[in-house]
């Protein structure tokens, strides 16, 4: 009889410890803009560099995902696209995008983009100006060919003063496109060491 009571007590203790040890899960959303077609150092591609990184993050974070798709596609060839974007930036254009997403249920929002002329793509500005993310943890991430974050985390700090903004995650575009294994390691490392989001 005493043995049965002891076993029952141990089962209760282990069950209680298990419940208490379970961490609160963050509800995460990955929002990204990415462009396929001709990109610097990778040529013509069917999936943009940032899309590859966004999907890696979403998989590791078990996050929902939303792609910012401009209503008017950017030019397919690289030279025309860069000239077009430079004009957009000069005019502070805010291109429309398709669809909507409700950001209110999410604790953590990852926002991804390629670095264009040292800045966010104009269509990403459209998204962040349209959606109030104050009070969230915002994790910017980008693909680039040498510029790193290019100071873009500061854009989010200026806009969302009541949010926690991390320094962000940056991955070389040609690494994302041509070496998925290396990109996976880089994303995992930055999530673990800098953000401490995954075990």
mmCIF file of N, CA and C in Angstrom, residues 100-162:
data_model
loop_
_atom_site.group_PDB
_atom_site.id
_atom_site.type_symbol
_atom_site.label_atom_id
_atom_site.label_comp_id
_atom_site.label_asym_id
_atom_site.label_seq_id
_atom_site.Cartn_x
_atom_site.Cartn_y
_atom_site.Cartn_z
ATOM 1 N N UNK A 100 -4.046 41.193 -47.213
ATOM 2 C CA UNK A 100 -3.851 41.805 -45.900
ATOM 3 C C UNK A 100 -3.526 40.718 -44.882
ATOM 4 N N UNK A 101 -2.966 41.146 -43.768
ATOM 5 C CA UNK A 101 -2.725 40.229 -42.651
ATOM 6 C C UNK A 101 -2.978 41.019 -41.368
ATOM 7 N N UNK A 102 -3.608 40.374 -40.402
ATOM 8 C CA UNK A 102 -3.866 40.998 -39.106
ATOM 9 C C UNK A 102 -2.674 40.708 -38.200
ATOM 10 N N UNK A 103 -1.903 41.742 -37.857
ATOM 11 C CA UNK A 103 -0.699 41.536 -37.051
ATOM 12 C C UNK A 103 -0.998 41.511 -35.548
ATOM 13 N N UNK A 104 -2.217 41.866 -35.161
ATOM 14 C CA UNK A 104 -2.526 42.038 -33.738
ATOM 15 C C UNK A 104 -2.341 40.778 -32.880
ATOM 16 N N UNK A 105 -2.587 39.555 -33.387
ATOM 17 C CA UNK A 105 -2.438 38.386 -32.497
ATOM 18 C C UNK A 105 -0.997 37.979 -32.215
ATOM 19 N N UNK A 106 -0.036 38.589 -32.895
ATOM 20 C CA UNK A 106 1.336 38.090 -32.834
ATOM 21 C C UNK A 106 2.195 38.845 -31.821
ATOM 22 N N UNK A 107 3.022 38.091 -31.091
ATOM 23 C CA UNK A 107 3.973 38.676 -30.147
ATOM 24 C C UNK A 107 5.246 39.123 -30.857
ATOM 25 N N UNK A 108 5.684 38.301 -31.802
ATOM 26 C CA UNK A 108 6.945 38.537 -32.497
ATOM 27 C C UNK A 108 6.697 38.585 -33.997
ATOM 28 N N UNK A 109 7.214 39.628 -34.646
ATOM 29 C CA UNK A 109 7.035 39.776 -36.092
ATOM 30 C C UNK A 109 8.408 39.913 -36.754
ATOM 31 N N UNK A 110 8.719 38.984 -37.619
ATOM 32 C CA UNK A 110 9.931 39.036 -38.437
ATOM 33 C C UNK A 110 9.568 39.747 -39.744
ATOM 34 N N UNK A 111 10.352 40.738 -40.128
ATOM 35 C CA UNK A 111 10.062 41.468 -41.362
ATOM 36 C C UNK A 111 11.295 41.411 -42.264
ATOM 37 N N UNK A 112 11.131 40.804 -43.444
ATOM 38 C CA UNK A 112 12.265 40.564 -44.326
ATOM 39 C C UNK A 112 12.185 41.300 -45.644
ATOM 40 N N UNK A 113 13.356 41.601 -46.196
ATOM 41 C CA UNK A 113 13.444 42.395 -47.424
ATOM 42 C C UNK A 113 14.866 42.325 -47.973
ATOM 43 N N UNK A 114 15.029 42.560 -49.271
ATOM 44 C CA UNK A 114 16.367 42.788 -49.805
ATOM 45 C C UNK A 114 16.755 44.246 -49.538
ATOM 46 N N UNK A 115 18.030 44.511 -49.394
ATOM 47 C CA UNK A 115 18.492 45.897 -49.277
ATOM 48 C C UNK A 115 18.564 46.492 -50.671
ATOM 49 N N UNK A 116 17.810 47.566 -50.883
ATOM 50 C CA UNK A 116 17.808 48.260 -52.189
ATOM 51 C C UNK A 116 18.283 49.683 -51.991
ATOM 52 N N UNK A 117 19.411 50.006 -52.637
ATOM 53 C CA UNK A 117 19.988 51.344 -52.519
ATOM 54 C C UNK A 117 20.142 51.738 -51.049
ATOM 55 N N UNK A 118 20.604 50.812 -50.225
ATOM 56 C CA UNK A 118 20.865 51.095 -48.828
ATOM 57 C C UNK A 118 19.636 51.310 -47.967
ATOM 58 N N UNK A 119 18.491 50.824 -48.409
ATOM 59 C CA UNK A 119 17.241 51.102 -47.693
ATOM 60 C C UNK A 119 16.259 49.951 -47.868
ATOM 61 N N UNK A 120 15.104 50.079 -47.184
ATOM 62 C CA UNK A 120 14.008 49.143 -47.399
ATOM 63 C C UNK A 120 13.415 49.371 -48.786
ATOM 64 N N UNK A 121 12.928 48.338 -49.443
ATOM 65 C CA UNK A 121 12.156 48.538 -50.664
ATOM 66 C C UNK A 121 10.907 49.370 -50.362
ATOM 67 N N UNK A 122 10.508 50.274 -51.251
ATOM 68 C CA UNK A 122 9.345 51.125 -50.989
ATOM 69 C C UNK A 122 8.083 50.360 -50.617
ATOM 70 N N UNK A 123 7.865 49.186 -51.201
ATOM 71 C CA UNK A 123 6.648 48.430 -50.890
ATOM 72 C C UNK A 123 6.659 47.916 -49.445
ATOM 73 N N UNK A 124 7.837 47.761 -48.856
ATOM 74 C CA UNK A 124 7.923 47.374 -47.440
ATOM 75 C C UNK A 124 7.527 48.561 -46.557
ATOM 76 N N UNK A 125 7.918 49.764 -46.977
ATOM 77 C CA UNK A 125 7.445 50.956 -46.260
ATOM 78 C C UNK A 125 5.916 51.019 -46.273
ATOM 79 N N UNK A 126 5.315 50.666 -47.398
ATOM 80 C CA UNK A 126 3.849 50.654 -47.477
ATOM 81 C C UNK A 126 3.274 49.770 -46.373
ATOM 82 N N UNK A 127 3.860 48.588 -46.223
ATOM 83 C CA UNK A 127 3.365 47.640 -45.226
ATOM 84 C C UNK A 127 3.538 48.166 -43.806
ATOM 85 N N UNK A 128 4.725 48.641 -43.468
ATOM 86 C CA UNK A 128 4.972 49.019 -42.069
ATOM 87 C C UNK A 128 4.255 50.319 -41.698
ATOM 88 N N UNK A 129 3.989 51.170 -42.673
ATOM 89 C CA UNK A 129 3.220 52.384 -42.378
ATOM 90 C C UNK A 129 1.733 52.080 -42.209
ATOM 91 N N UNK A 130 1.300 50.973 -42.789
ATOM 92 C CA UNK A 130 -0.109 50.583 -42.728
ATOM 93 C C UNK A 130 -0.448 49.772 -41.481
ATOM 94 N N UNK A 131 0.541 49.138 -40.877
ATOM 95 C CA UNK A 131 0.296 48.216 -39.766
ATOM 96 C C UNK A 131 0.969 48.694 -38.484
ATOM 97 N N UNK A 132 0.179 48.847 -37.430
ATOM 98 C CA UNK A 132 0.698 49.278 -36.137
ATOM 99 C C UNK A 132 1.305 48.080 -35.409
ATOM 100 N N UNK A 133 2.612 48.117 -35.204
ATOM 101 C CA UNK A 133 3.307 47.013 -34.543
ATOM 102 C C UNK A 133 3.907 47.441 -33.215
ATOM 103 N N UNK A 134 3.403 48.527 -32.643
ATOM 104 C CA UNK A 134 3.858 48.950 -31.323
ATOM 105 C C UNK A 134 3.537 47.866 -30.299
ATOM 106 N N UNK A 135 4.471 47.651 -29.375
ATOM 107 C CA UNK A 135 4.283 46.639 -28.344
ATOM 108 C C UNK A 135 4.750 45.250 -28.743
ATOM 109 N N UNK A 136 5.161 45.088 -29.986
ATOM 110 C CA UNK A 136 5.631 43.782 -30.460
ATOM 111 C C UNK A 136 7.157 43.692 -30.331
ATOM 112 N N UNK A 137 7.668 42.480 -30.458
ATOM 113 C CA UNK A 137 9.092 42.290 -30.734
ATOM 114 C C UNK A 137 9.227 42.213 -32.241
ATOM 115 N N UNK A 138 10.003 43.121 -32.825
ATOM 116 C CA UNK A 138 10.174 43.165 -34.277
ATOM 117 C C UNK A 138 11.596 42.731 -34.609
ATOM 118 N N UNK A 139 11.691 41.751 -35.490
ATOM 119 C CA UNK A 139 12.997 41.227 -35.902
ATOM 120 C C UNK A 139 13.173 41.479 -37.397
ATOM 121 N N UNK A 140 13.916 42.529 -37.777
ATOM 122 C CA UNK A 140 14.172 42.742 -39.199
ATOM 123 C C UNK A 140 15.156 41.688 -39.710
ATOM 124 N N UNK A 141 14.986 41.273 -40.955
ATOM 125 C CA UNK A 141 15.998 40.416 -41.579
ATOM 126 C C UNK A 141 16.109 40.788 -43.047
ATOM 127 N N UNK A 142 17.302 40.633 -43.580
ATOM 128 C CA UNK A 142 17.506 41.070 -44.967
ATOM 129 C C UNK A 142 18.468 40.157 -45.698
ATOM 130 N N UNK A 143 18.415 40.250 -47.018
ATOM 131 C CA UNK A 143 19.453 39.677 -47.870
ATOM 132 C C UNK A 143 20.157 40.842 -48.553
ATOM 133 N N UNK A 144 21.441 40.652 -48.824
ATOM 134 C CA UNK A 144 22.254 41.755 -49.352
ATOM 135 C C UNK A 144 23.470 41.158 -50.043
ATOM 136 N N UNK A 145 24.285 42.025 -50.630
ATOM 137 C CA UNK A 145 25.522 41.541 -51.249
ATOM 138 C C UNK A 145 26.729 42.298 -50.701
ATOM 139 N N UNK A 146 26.678 42.611 -49.410
ATOM 140 C CA UNK A 146 27.829 43.233 -48.769
ATOM 141 C C UNK A 146 27.495 44.378 -47.835
ATOM 142 N N UNK A 147 26.271 44.869 -47.896
ATOM 143 C CA UNK A 147 25.907 46.043 -47.082
ATOM 144 C C UNK A 147 25.432 45.692 -45.684
ATOM 145 N N UNK A 148 25.176 44.426 -45.404
ATOM 146 C CA UNK A 148 24.585 44.051 -44.124
ATOM 147 C C UNK A 148 23.202 44.668 -43.981
ATOM 148 N N UNK A 149 22.824 45.001 -42.768
ATOM 149 C CA UNK A 149 21.495 45.569 -42.514
ATOM 150 C C UNK A 149 21.367 46.987 -43.057
ATOM 151 N N UNK A 150 22.502 47.636 -43.312
ATOM 152 C CA UNK A 150 22.507 48.993 -43.883
ATOM 153 C C UNK A 150 21.718 49.990 -43.022
ATOM 154 N N UNK A 151 21.697 49.753 -41.729
ATOM 155 C CA UNK A 151 21.016 50.671 -40.816
ATOM 156 C C UNK A 151 19.504 50.594 -40.822
ATOM 157 N N UNK A 152 18.943 49.577 -41.500
ATOM 158 C CA UNK A 152 17.483 49.539 -41.643
ATOM 159 C C UNK A 152 16.742 49.214 -40.353
ATOM 160 N N UNK A 153 17.411 48.595 -39.382
ATOM 161 C CA UNK A 153 16.735 48.358 -38.096
ATOM 162 C C UNK A 153 16.314 49.676 -37.463
ATOM 163 N N UNK A 154 17.078 50.739 -37.752
ATOM 164 C CA UNK A 154 16.756 52.060 -37.226
ATOM 165 C C UNK A 154 15.426 52.595 -37.721
ATOM 166 N N UNK A 155 15.014 52.188 -38.920
ATOM 167 C CA UNK A 155 13.711 52.597 -39.457
ATOM 168 C C UNK A 155 12.597 52.124 -38.527
ATOM 169 N N UNK A 156 12.688 50.876 -38.089
ATOM 170 C CA UNK A 156 11.673 50.301 -37.205
ATOM 171 C C UNK A 156 11.717 50.953 -35.824
ATOM 172 N N UNK A 157 12.921 51.282 -35.349
ATOM 173 C CA UNK A 157 13.028 51.942 -34.041
ATOM 174 C C UNK A 157 12.377 53.321 -34.066
ATOM 175 N N UNK A 158 12.534 54.029 -35.168
ATOM 176 C CA UNK A 158 11.922 55.362 -35.271
ATOM 177 C C UNK A 158 10.407 55.281 -35.380
ATOM 178 N N UNK A 159 9.941 54.262 -36.080
ATOM 179 C CA UNK A 159 8.500 54.159 -36.328
ATOM 180 C C UNK A 159 7.731 53.545 -35.170
ATOM 181 N N UNK A 160 8.334 52.583 -34.499
ATOM 182 C CA UNK A 160 7.621 51.840 -33.451
ATOM 183 C C UNK A 160 8.376 51.983 -32.132
ATOM 184 N N UNK A 161 8.193 53.114 -31.487
ATOM 185 C CA UNK A 161 8.971 53.472 -30.305
ATOM 186 C C UNK A 161 8.608 52.633 -29.078
ATOM 187 N N UNK A 162 7.453 51.992 -29.108
ATOM 188 C CA UNK A 162 7.053 51.164 -27.969
ATOM 189 C C UNK A 162 7.270 49.673 -28.247
#
